[in-house]
mmCIF file of C-alpha atoms (C1' of nucleotides) in Angstrom:
data_model
loop_
_atom_site.group_PDB
_atom_site.id
_atom_site.type_symbol
_atom_site.label_atom_id
_atom_site.label_comp_id
_atom_site.label_asym_id
_atom_site.label_seq_id
_atom_site.Cartn_x
_atom_site.Cartn_y
_atom_site.Cartn_z
ATOM 1 C CA MET W 17 0.000 0.000 0.000
ATOM 2 C CA PRO W 18 1.863 3.073 -1.175
ATOM 3 C CA GLY W 19 -0.018 5.459 1.026
ATOM 4 C CA ILE W 20 2.847 7.419 2.540
ATOM 5 C CA PRO W 21 4.105 10.404 0.607
ATOM 6 C CA GLU W 22 7.699 9.365 0.956
ATOM 7 C CA LYS W 23 8.681 12.082 -1.410
ATOM 8 C CA LYS W 24 7.593 14.877 0.872
ATOM 9 C CA SER W 25 9.275 13.636 3.986
ATOM 10 C CA ILE W 26 11.888 16.332 4.112
ATOM 11 C CA LEU W 27 9.445 19.133 3.531
ATOM 12 C CA ASP W 28 7.168 17.648 6.145
ATOM 13 C CA ASP W 29 10.007 17.524 8.550
ATOM 14 C CA LEU W 30 10.852 21.147 7.974
ATOM 15 C CA ALA W 31 7.234 22.167 8.333
ATOM 16 C CA GLY W 32 6.980 20.228 11.554
ATOM 17 C CA ARG W 33 9.713 22.382 12.976
ATOM 18 C CA GLY W 34 8.024 25.590 12.088
ATOM 19 C CA LEU W 35 10.499 26.333 9.364
ATOM 20 C CA ARG W 36 9.257 28.076 6.285
ATOM 21 C CA LEU W 37 8.644 26.186 3.118
ATOM 22 C CA THR W 38 9.595 28.879 0.690
ATOM 23 C CA SER W 39 9.491 28.286 -3.022
ATOM 24 C CA GLN W 40 13.254 28.086 -3.091
ATOM 25 C CA ARG W 41 13.508 25.558 -0.339
ATOM 26 C CA ARG W 42 10.872 23.533 -2.063
ATOM 27 C CA ALA W 43 12.781 23.620 -5.302
ATOM 28 C CA ILE W 44 16.042 22.692 -3.634
ATOM 29 C CA VAL W 45 14.611 19.910 -1.523
ATOM 30 C CA GLU W 46 12.587 18.430 -4.346
ATOM 31 C CA THR W 47 15.599 18.507 -6.591
ATOM 32 C CA ILE W 48 17.606 16.537 -4.089
ATOM 33 C CA GLN W 49 14.817 14.055 -3.595
ATOM 34 C CA ASP W 50 14.151 13.549 -7.273
ATOM 35 C CA ALA W 51 17.764 13.053 -8.168
ATOM 36 C CA GLN W 52 18.579 9.421 -8.489
ATOM 37 C CA GLY W 53 22.184 9.890 -7.578
ATOM 38 C CA HIS W 54 24.193 12.394 -5.643
ATOM 39 C CA LEU W 55 24.427 16.034 -6.493
ATOM 40 C CA ASP W 56 27.082 18.601 -5.907
ATOM 41 C CA ALA W 57 26.086 22.101 -4.912
ATOM 42 C CA ALA W 58 26.633 23.617 -8.336
ATOM 43 C CA THR W 59 24.530 20.991 -10.088
ATOM 44 C CA LEU W 60 21.883 21.269 -7.442
ATOM 45 C CA LEU W 61 21.745 25.000 -8.012
ATOM 46 C CA LYS W 62 21.330 24.591 -11.732
ATOM 47 C CA LEU W 63 18.639 21.943 -11.436
ATOM 48 C CA ALA W 64 16.754 23.772 -8.729
ATOM 49 C CA GLN W 65 16.693 26.875 -10.882
ATOM 50 C CA LYS W 66 14.776 24.941 -13.486
ATOM 51 C CA ARG W 67 11.975 24.620 -10.995
ATOM 52 C CA GLU W 68 12.360 28.065 -9.489
ATOM 53 C CA PRO W 69 14.577 30.461 -11.402
ATOM 54 C CA ARG W 70 15.113 32.731 -8.421
ATOM 55 C CA VAL W 71 17.109 30.169 -6.476
ATOM 56 C CA ASN W 72 20.331 31.703 -5.326
ATOM 57 C CA ARG W 73 23.608 29.990 -4.665
ATOM 58 C CA ALA W 74 23.821 31.242 -1.096
ATOM 59 C CA THR W 75 20.390 29.846 -0.435
ATOM 60 C CA VAL W 76 21.493 26.487 -1.759
ATOM 61 C CA TYR W 77 24.418 26.386 0.603
ATOM 62 C CA ARG W 78 22.357 27.610 3.510
ATOM 63 C CA THR W 79 19.681 25.034 2.829
ATOM 64 C CA LEU W 80 22.211 22.263 2.494
ATOM 65 C CA ASP W 81 23.694 23.284 5.794
ATOM 66 C CA LEU W 82 20.263 23.213 7.379
ATOM 67 C CA LEU W 83 19.417 19.784 6.013
ATOM 68 C CA LYS W 84 22.762 18.478 7.078
ATOM 69 C CA ARG W 85 22.355 19.656 10.625
ATOM 70 C CA LEU W 86 18.904 18.158 10.788
ATOM 71 C CA ARG W 87 20.335 14.910 9.482
ATOM 72 C CA LEU W 88 17.979 14.888 6.541
ATOM 73 C CA ILE W 89 20.713 14.539 3.977
ATOM 74 C CA ASP W 90 24.159 12.990 3.871
ATOM 75 C CA GLU W 91 27.239 14.714 2.633
ATOM 76 C CA LEU W 92 29.715 12.736 0.567
ATOM 77 C CA ASP W 93 33.222 13.381 -0.628
ATOM 78 C CA LEU W 94 33.388 10.557 -3.145
ATOM 79 C CA MET W 95 37.111 10.291 -2.731
ATOM 80 C CA HIS W 96 37.629 13.786 -4.102
ATOM 81 C CA LEU W 97 37.571 12.428 -7.595
ATOM 82 C CA GLU W 98 36.474 15.772 -8.926
ATOM 83 C CA GLY W 99 38.147 18.218 -6.654
ATOM 84 C CA GLU W 100 36.977 19.194 -3.235
ATOM 85 C CA LYS W 101 33.314 19.637 -3.879
ATOM 86 C CA HIS W 102 30.801 17.778 -1.799
ATOM 87 C CA PHE W 103 27.906 15.677 -2.880
ATOM 88 C CA TYR W 104 24.556 15.250 -1.251
ATOM 89 C CA GLU W 105 21.841 12.666 -1.134
ATOM 90 C CA THR W 106 18.754 12.095 0.916
ATOM 91 C CA ARG W 107 19.228 10.224 4.091
ATOM 92 C CA SER W 108 16.524 7.768 3.159
ATOM 93 C CA LYS W 109 18.888 6.425 0.571
ATOM 94 C CA SER W 110 21.301 5.723 3.350
ATOM 95 C CA GLY W 111 22.538 2.300 4.204
ATOM 96 C CA HIS W 112 24.608 1.933 1.130
ATOM 97 C CA PHE W 113 28.083 3.249 0.469
ATOM 98 C CA HIS W 114 30.018 4.331 -2.588
ATOM 99 C CA LEU W 115 32.762 2.803 -4.649
ATOM 100 C CA ALA W 116 34.724 5.188 -6.799
ATOM 101 C CA CYS W 117 36.673 3.903 -9.762
ATOM 102 C CA LEU W 118 39.908 5.837 -9.806
ATOM 103 C CA SER W 119 40.325 5.103 -13.502
ATOM 104 C CA CYS W 120 36.997 5.914 -15.113
ATOM 105 C CA LYS W 121 35.721 8.096 -12.263
ATOM 106 C CA LYS W 122 32.424 6.267 -12.093
ATOM 107 C CA ILE W 123 30.611 5.942 -8.804
ATOM 108 C CA LEU W 124 28.989 2.664 -7.866
ATOM 109 C CA GLU W 125 26.616 2.188 -4.981
ATOM 110 C CA HIS W 126 26.816 -0.909 -2.902
ATOM 111 C CA ASP W 127 25.538 -2.455 0.262
ATOM 112 C CA THR W 128 26.120 -5.587 2.235
ATOM 113 C CA PRO W 129 24.745 -6.762 5.561
ATOM 114 C CA THR W 130 28.219 -6.615 7.012
ATOM 115 C CA PHE W 131 28.074 -2.854 6.736
ATOM 116 C CA ALA W 132 25.112 -2.676 9.060
ATOM 117 C CA ARG W 133 26.742 -5.089 11.419
ATOM 118 C CA LEU W 134 29.893 -3.028 11.429
ATOM 119 C CA LYS W 135 27.957 0.025 12.498
ATOM 120 C CA GLN W 136 26.333 -1.879 15.302
ATOM 121 C CA GLU W 137 29.636 -3.271 16.445
ATOM 122 C CA VAL W 138 31.307 0.095 16.420
ATOM 123 C CA SER W 139 28.532 1.519 18.493
ATOM 124 C CA ASP W 140 28.683 -1.350 20.961
ATOM 125 C CA GLU W 141 32.438 -1.452 21.227
ATOM 126 C CA THR W 142 33.075 2.246 21.573
ATOM 127 C CA GLY W 143 29.980 3.541 23.281
ATOM 128 C CA PHE W 144 29.591 6.159 20.581
ATOM 129 C CA SER W 145 26.135 7.225 19.602
ATOM 130 C CA ILE W 146 26.519 7.228 15.864
ATOM 131 C CA ASP W 147 24.983 9.963 13.784
ATOM 132 C CA VAL W 148 26.746 9.630 10.475
ATOM 133 C CA VAL W 149 28.791 6.917 8.852
ATOM 134 C CA ARG W 150 30.736 7.683 5.744
ATOM 135 C CA LEU W 151 32.292 4.750 3.962
ATOM 136 C CA GLU W 152 33.977 5.358 0.648
ATOM 137 C CA VAL W 153 36.028 2.941 -1.359
ATOM 138 C CA GLY W 154 38.482 3.882 -4.063
ATOM 139 C CA GLY W 155 39.828 1.385 -6.543
ATOM 140 C CA GLN W 156 39.369 0.092 -9.993
ATOM 141 C CA CYS W 157 36.118 -1.247 -11.340
ATOM 142 C CA PRO W 158 35.987 -4.590 -13.152
ATOM 143 C CA ALA W 159 35.689 -2.938 -16.545
ATOM 144 C CA CYS W 160 38.771 -0.799 -16.066
ATOM 145 C CA ARG W 161 40.708 -3.710 -14.684
ATOM 146 C CA ASN W 162 40.163 -5.573 -17.889
ATOM 147 C CA LEU W 163 41.061 -2.645 -20.072
ATOM 148 C CA SER W 164 44.354 -2.003 -18.342
ATOM 149 C CA GLY W 165 45.555 -5.552 -18.862
ATOM 150 C CA GLY W 166 45.100 -8.163 -16.202
ATOM 151 C CA ASN W 167 48.394 -7.769 -14.431
ATOM 152 C CA SER W 168 48.909 -4.094 -13.780
ATOM 153 C CA PRO W 169 45.747 -2.735 -12.210
ATOM 154 C CA LEU W 170 47.440 0.551 -11.513
ATOM 155 C CA LYS W 171 50.679 1.434 -13.163
ATOM 156 C CA ASP W 172 53.314 0.973 -10.517
ATOM 157 C CA ARG W 173 50.796 1.516 -7.733
ATOM 158 C CA GLU W 174 50.177 4.948 -9.050
ATOM 159 C CA VAL W 175 47.116 6.598 -10.426
ATOM 160 C CA LEU W 176 47.481 9.220 -13.062
ATOM 161 C CA MET K 16 73.820 -3.379 6.879
ATOM 162 C CA PRO K 17 71.232 -5.736 8.271
ATOM 163 C CA GLY K 18 67.854 -4.829 9.538
ATOM 164 C CA ILE K 19 66.103 -2.068 7.712
ATOM 165 C CA PRO K 20 64.652 0.482 10.103
ATOM 166 C CA GLU K 21 60.930 0.351 9.803
ATOM 167 C CA LYS K 22 60.865 4.035 10.368
ATOM 168 C CA LYS K 23 62.547 4.741 7.066
ATOM 169 C CA SER K 24 60.202 2.667 4.979
ATOM 170 C CA ILE K 25 58.754 5.576 3.089
ATOM 171 C CA LEU K 26 62.130 7.079 2.344
ATOM 172 C CA ASP K 27 63.358 3.686 1.232
ATOM 173 C CA ASP K 28 60.414 3.350 -1.035
ATOM 174 C CA LEU K 29 61.100 6.707 -2.600
ATOM 175 C CA ALA K 30 64.764 5.878 -3.006
ATOM 176 C CA GLY K 31 63.897 2.586 -4.632
ATOM 177 C CA ARG K 32 62.066 4.506 -7.288
ATOM 178 C CA GLY K 33 64.978 6.735 -8.067
ATOM 179 C CA LEU K 34 63.303 9.719 -6.497
ATOM 180 C CA ARG K 35 65.507 12.192 -4.717
ATOM 181 C CA LEU K 36 65.663 12.248 -0.975
ATOM 182 C CA THR K 37 66.123 15.929 -0.479
ATOM 183 C CA SER K 38 66.390 17.423 2.948
ATOM 184 C CA GLN K 39 62.887 18.779 2.644
ATOM 185 C CA ARG K 40 61.358 15.509 1.647
ATOM 186 C CA ARG K 41 63.151 13.895 4.506
ATOM 187 C CA ALA K 42 61.807 16.431 6.935
ATOM 188 C CA ILE K 43 58.278 16.109 5.632
ATOM 189 C CA VAL K 44 58.263 12.328 5.540
ATOM 190 C CA GLU K 45 59.854 11.963 8.941
ATOM 191 C CA THR K 46 57.393 14.392 10.408
ATOM 192 C CA ILE K 47 54.507 12.330 9.124
ATOM 193 C CA GLN K 48 56.027 9.133 10.385
ATOM 194 C CA ASP K 49 56.858 10.472 13.811
ATOM 195 C CA ALA K 50 53.450 12.016 14.341
ATOM 196 C CA GLN K 51 51.356 9.853 16.575
ATOM 197 C CA GLY K 52 48.120 10.999 15.020
ATOM 198 C CA HIS K 53 47.047 12.595 11.805
ATOM 199 C CA LEU K 54 48.337 15.885 10.532
ATOM 200 C CA ASP K 55 46.837 18.529 8.346
ATOM 201 C CA ALA K 56 48.988 20.249 5.763
ATOM 202 C CA ALA K 57 49.474 23.435 7.750
ATOM 203 C CA THR K 58 50.578 21.601 10.870
ATOM 204 C CA LEU K 59 52.801 19.356 8.852
ATOM 205 C CA LEU K 60 54.450 22.393 7.324
ATOM 206 C CA LYS K 61 55.087 23.928 10.701
ATOM 207 C CA LEU K 62 56.492 20.753 12.210
ATOM 208 C CA ALA K 63 58.617 19.944 9.200
ATOM 209 C CA GLN K 64 60.112 23.400 9.351
ATOM 210 C CA LYS K 65 61.423 22.624 12.808
ATOM 211 C CA ARG K 66 63.572 19.969 11.228
ATOM 212 C CA GLU K 67 64.400 21.864 8.095
ATOM 213 C CA PRO K 68 63.506 25.548 8.101
ATOM 214 C CA ARG K 69 63.560 25.853 4.345
ATOM 215 C CA VAL K 70 60.511 23.670 3.836
ATOM 216 C CA ASN K 71 58.039 25.440 1.637
ATOM 217 C CA ARG K 72 54.296 25.064 1.627
ATOM 218 C CA ALA K 73 54.193 24.155 -2.031
ATOM 219 C CA THR K 74 56.724 21.429 -1.411
ATOM 220 C CA VAL K 75 54.567 20.042 1.359
ATOM 221 C CA TYR K 76 51.582 19.813 -0.934
ATOM 222 C CA ARG K 77 53.613 18.380 -3.758
ATOM 223 C CA THR K 78 55.154 15.800 -1.479
ATOM 224 C CA LEU K 79 51.795 14.860 -0.024
ATOM 225 C CA ASP K 80 50.484 14.416 -3.513
ATOM 226 C CA LEU K 81 53.405 12.202 -4.373
ATOM 227 C CA LEU K 82 53.000 10.032 -1.290
ATOM 228 C CA LYS K 83 49.294 9.775 -1.891
ATOM 229 C CA ARG K 84 49.751 8.599 -5.449
ATOM 230 C CA LEU K 85 52.311 6.069 -4.342
ATOM 231 C CA ARG K 86 49.885 4.859 -1.682
ATOM 232 C CA LEU K 87 52.344 5.528 1.075
ATOM 233 C CA ILE K 88 49.976 7.698 3.063
ATOM 234 C CA ASP K 89 46.236 7.934 3.527
ATOM 235 C CA GLU K 90 44.245 11.075 3.257
ATOM 236 C CA LEU K 91 41.424 11.665 5.734
ATOM 237 C CA ASP K 92 38.620 14.148 5.952
ATOM 238 C CA LEU K 93 37.636 13.456 9.545
ATOM 239 C CA MET K 94 34.085 14.513 8.912
ATOM 240 C CA HIS K 95 35.141 18.059 8.098
ATOM 241 C CA LEU K 96 35.058 18.894 11.759
ATOM 242 C CA GLU K 97 37.533 21.684 11.213
ATOM 243 C CA GLY K 98 36.722 22.982 7.787
ATOM 244 C CA GLU K 99 37.788 21.441 4.554
ATOM 245 C CA LYS K 100 41.354 20.654 5.327
ATOM 246 C CA HIS K 101 42.682 17.159 4.891
ATOM 247 C CA PHE K 102 44.627 15.019 7.282
ATOM 248 C CA TYR K 103 47.315 12.512 6.550
ATOM 249 C CA GLU K 104 48.788 9.459 8.172
ATOM 250 C CA THR K 105 51.154 6.733 7.152
ATOM 251 C CA ARG K 106 49.638 3.786 5.429
ATOM 252 C CA SER K 107 51.235 1.399 7.873
ATOM 253 C CA LYS K 108 48.831 2.699 10.428
ATOM 254 C CA SER K 109 46.057 1.616 8.151
ATOM 255 C CA GLY K 110 43.457 -0.906 9.097
ATOM 256 C CA HIS K 111 41.774 1.257 11.628
ATOM 257 C CA PHE K 112 39.210 3.943 11.048
ATOM 258 C CA HIS K 113 38.217 7.136 12.791
ATOM 259 C CA LEU K 114 35.350 8.165 15.019
ATOM 260 C CA ALA K 115 34.754 11.869 15.308
ATOM 261 C CA CYS K 116 32.847 13.246 18.246
ATOM 262 C CA LEU K 117 30.662 16.001 16.904
ATOM 263 C CA SER K 118 30.463 17.565 20.350
ATOM 264 C CA CYS K 119 34.003 17.736 21.637
ATOM 265 C CA LYS K 120 35.650 17.334 18.235
ATOM 266 C CA LYS K 121 37.946 14.611 19.429
ATOM 267 C CA ILE K 122 39.061 11.892 17.076
ATOM 268 C CA LEU K 123 39.129 8.297 18.222
ATOM 269 C CA GLU K 124 40.748 5.474 16.335
ATOM 270 C CA HIS K 125 39.116 2.121 16.215
ATOM 271 C CA ASP K 126 39.275 -1.220 14.528
ATOM 272 C CA THR K 127 37.256 -4.372 14.485
ATOM 273 C CA PRO K 128 37.623 -7.569 12.493
ATOM 274 C CA THR K 129 34.359 -6.847 10.777
ATOM 275 C CA PHE K 130 36.034 -3.941 9.038
ATOM 276 C CA ALA K 131 38.517 -6.231 7.338
ATOM 277 C CA ARG K 132 35.760 -8.632 6.441
ATOM 278 C CA LEU K 133 33.747 -5.835 4.967
ATOM 279 C CA LYS K 134 36.590 -4.865 2.677
ATOM 280 C CA GLN K 135 36.983 -8.431 1.540
ATOM 281 C CA GLU K 136 33.273 -8.779 0.924
ATOM 282 C CA VAL K 137 33.113 -5.581 -1.040
ATOM 283 C CA SER K 138 35.946 -6.712 -3.208
ATOM 284 C CA ASP K 139 34.380 -10.115 -3.776
ATOM 285 C CA GLU K 140 30.884 -8.846 -4.385
ATOM 286 C CA THR K 141 31.740 -6.006 -6.726
ATOM 287 C CA GLY K 142 34.870 -7.165 -8.472
ATOM 288 C CA PHE K 143 36.576 -3.933 -7.536
ATOM 289 C CA SER K 144 40.268 -3.969 -6.849
ATOM 290 C CA ILE K 145 40.355 -1.821 -3.770
ATOM 291 C CA ASP K 146 43.087 0.729 -3.299
ATOM 292 C CA VAL K 147 41.712 2.922 -0.559
ATOM 293 C CA VAL K 148 38.976 2.550 1.995
ATOM 294 C CA ARG K 149 37.880 5.535 3.957
ATOM 295 C CA LEU K 150 35.507 4.878 6.816
ATOM 296 C CA GLU K 151 34.625 7.753 9.066
ATOM 297 C CA VAL K 152 32.037 7.809 11.804
ATOM 298 C CA GLY K 153 30.498 10.920 13.278
ATOM 299 C CA GLY K 154 28.590 10.895 16.511
ATOM 300 C CA GLN K 155 28.955 11.566 20.170
ATOM 301 C CA CYS K 156 31.553 9.995 22.396
ATOM 302 C CA PRO K 157 30.566 8.408 25.712
ATOM 303 C CA ALA K 158 31.920 11.307 27.710
ATOM 304 C CA CYS K 159 29.908 13.877 25.822
ATOM 305 C CA ARG K 160 26.837 11.726 25.988
ATOM 306 C CA ASN K 161 26.991 11.820 29.725
ATOM 307 C CA LEU K 162 27.617 15.522 29.913
ATOM 308 C CA SER K 163 24.678 16.405 27.757
ATOM 309 C CA GLY K 164 22.274 14.467 29.937
ATOM 310 C CA GLY K 165 21.316 10.961 29.125
ATOM 311 C CA ASN K 166 18.236 11.654 27.114
ATOM 312 C CA SER K 167 19.146 14.218 24.480
ATOM 313 C CA PRO K 168 22.291 13.094 22.734
ATOM 314 C CA LEU K 169 22.015 15.879 20.254
ATOM 315 C CA LYS K 170 19.672 18.724 20.825
ATOM 316 C CA ASP K 171 16.764 18.055 18.548
ATOM 317 C CA ARG K 172 18.899 15.994 16.228
ATOM 318 C CA GLU K 173 21.004 18.999 15.546
ATOM 319 C CA VAL K 174 24.629 19.747 16.165
ATOM 320 C CA LEU K 175 25.811 23.251 16.928
ATOM 321 C "C1'" DC N 19 7.016 43.979 14.905
ATOM 322 C "C1'" DT N 20 9.738 40.183 15.244
ATOM 323 C "C1'" DT N 21 11.712 36.371 13.277
ATOM 324 C "C1'" DC N 22 13.080 33.893 9.547
ATOM 325 C "C1'" DC N 23 14.711 33.935 4.759
ATOM 326 C "C1'" DT N 24 17.080 35.823 0.734
ATOM 327 C "C1'" DG N 25 20.480 38.547 -2.599
ATOM 328 C "C1'" DC N 26 24.530 40.201 -3.646
ATOM 329 C "C1'" DA N 27 29.153 40.370 -3.540
ATOM 330 C "C1'" DA N 28 33.129 40.186 -1.031
ATOM 331 C "C1'" DA N 29 35.769 37.405 1.908
ATOM 332 C "C1'" DC N 30 37.761 32.972 3.195
ATOM 333 C "C1'" DC N 31 40.634 28.932 3.181
ATOM 334 C "C1'" DT N 32 42.900 25.294 1.568
ATOM 335 C "C1'" DT N 33 45.026 23.535 -2.292
ATOM 336 C "C1'" DT N 34 47.030 23.981 -6.936
ATOM 337 C "C1'" DT N 35 49.895 25.941 -10.617
ATOM 338 C "C1'" DG N 36 53.070 28.728 -13.869
ATOM 339 C "C1'" DC N 37 57.339 29.840 -14.445
ATOM 340 C "C1'" DA N 38 61.961 30.777 -13.464
ATOM 341 C "C1'" DT N 39 65.704 28.882 -10.846
ATOM 342 C "C1'" DG N 40 68.527 25.396 -8.593
ATOM 343 C "C1'" DC N 41 70.356 20.874 -7.711
ATOM 344 C "C1'" DC N 42 71.692 16.121 -8.546
ATOM 345 C "C1'" DT N 43 73.535 12.408 -11.467
ATOM 346 C "C1'" DA A 17 73.041 18.174 -20.413
ATOM 347 C "C1'" DG A 18 68.643 16.479 -18.707
ATOM 348 C "C1'" DG A 19 65.495 15.657 -15.262
ATOM 349 C "C1'" DC A 20 63.748 16.197 -11.024
ATOM 350 C "C1'" DA A 21 62.815 19.500 -7.195
ATOM 351 C "C1'" DT A 22 61.886 24.067 -5.275
ATOM 352 C "C1'" DG A 23 60.234 29.135 -4.355
ATOM 353 C "C1'" DC A 24 57.316 32.535 -4.898
ATOM 354 C "C1'" DA A 25 53.254 34.458 -5.625
ATOM 355 C "C1'" DA A 26 49.135 34.384 -7.969
ATOM 356 C "C1'" DA A 27 45.123 31.707 -9.160
ATOM 357 C "C1'" DA A 28 41.765 28.486 -8.517
ATOM 358 C "C1'" DG A 29 37.726 26.373 -6.580
ATOM 359 C "C1'" DG A 30 34.324 25.619 -3.450
ATOM 360 C "C1'" DT A 31 32.087 27.439 0.535
ATOM 361 C "C1'" DT A 32 30.897 31.028 3.928
ATOM 362 C "C1'" DT A 33 29.408 35.507 5.564
ATOM 363 C "C1'" DG A 34 28.002 40.616 6.479
ATOM 364 C "C1'" DC A 35 24.639 43.365 5.792
ATOM 365 C "C1'" DA A 36 20.598 45.381 3.874
ATOM 366 C "C1'" DG A 37 16.140 44.309 2.069
ATOM 367 C "C1'" DG A 38 11.720 41.271 2.207
ATOM 368 C "C1'" DA A 39 8.286 38.073 3.354
ATOM 369 C "C1'" DA A 40 5.730 35.472 6.714
ATOM 370 C "C1'" DG A 41 3.452 34.696 11.081
#
DNA sequence: CTTCCTGCAAACCTTTTGCATGCCT
DNA sequence: AGGCATGCAAAAGGTTTGCAGGAAG
């Protein structure tokens, strides 16, 4: 029974806190939610402006900061494959982690039950209350491994 | 000359590649190796200059880049607790991961066998050849949990 | 009227780079 | 000579912020 408006969860959350649902916030939030992957701030700005042309870059950053602090989105680095920019995705997509191919720069999502167990263990063993877990793997994807000849995955242990 | 000093492993590696062991590289590498924790570039510069005053910031960055590409050091973000700067540590210290307390900003190192298993699983399940794994946990350490009163780990799910 | 939100542009901060110079083999 | 390494300072690139103006409750 698909009765729950999953898609509006973030906006609902904001509303529940008495925060304003301005047209720009709507555009920004909906853009993040509709994106299948992860967005960087610049892309988010551009896409959000398609919904609401008045969206301003500062507002994007301020909204991202808000959503981050409320734990409604996750921030990713994706191994800095494209410079220092950050990427964002809804928290509901959480649970998985990202594999970055250092050769072709593609990002692959993955999950395995061991990841969940790891989190539980860490919490149990350290006494930490865990808010965010960021797991990122850098390597070479199967396709690139084949292309670069079976024996030298990365030329002399070096990339680039 | 029997017995290669573990401590010189990075320098040996560089030498083995025909790279020059200049006084500045020495200072930078030794600083990283002697540091008990993780260093950011600015701190590394300052410490390296105590050994060799001529060390230049650009050289620090270029050396870090070199060591990174050769997989001799790991680069960490530590949940961006202190801005966007990066931290570095020798690869030999690898195997553990970092827990960042979002309240007191302390960094705790941790390891658990499940972490190693996770890496193996990821490799097996995805076919990736893994070069780097970055696992970072953000949350609240036991001490801060107690201080902030047992029931509200983070005020309204928000930090700051 | 008070609080929250936004625009604009300048400021910030860390990291990177161009180019001339210096050093090692 | 021929590379590799360095210095300096400027540039880059992404993110943050001060302050004045605006909208919402």
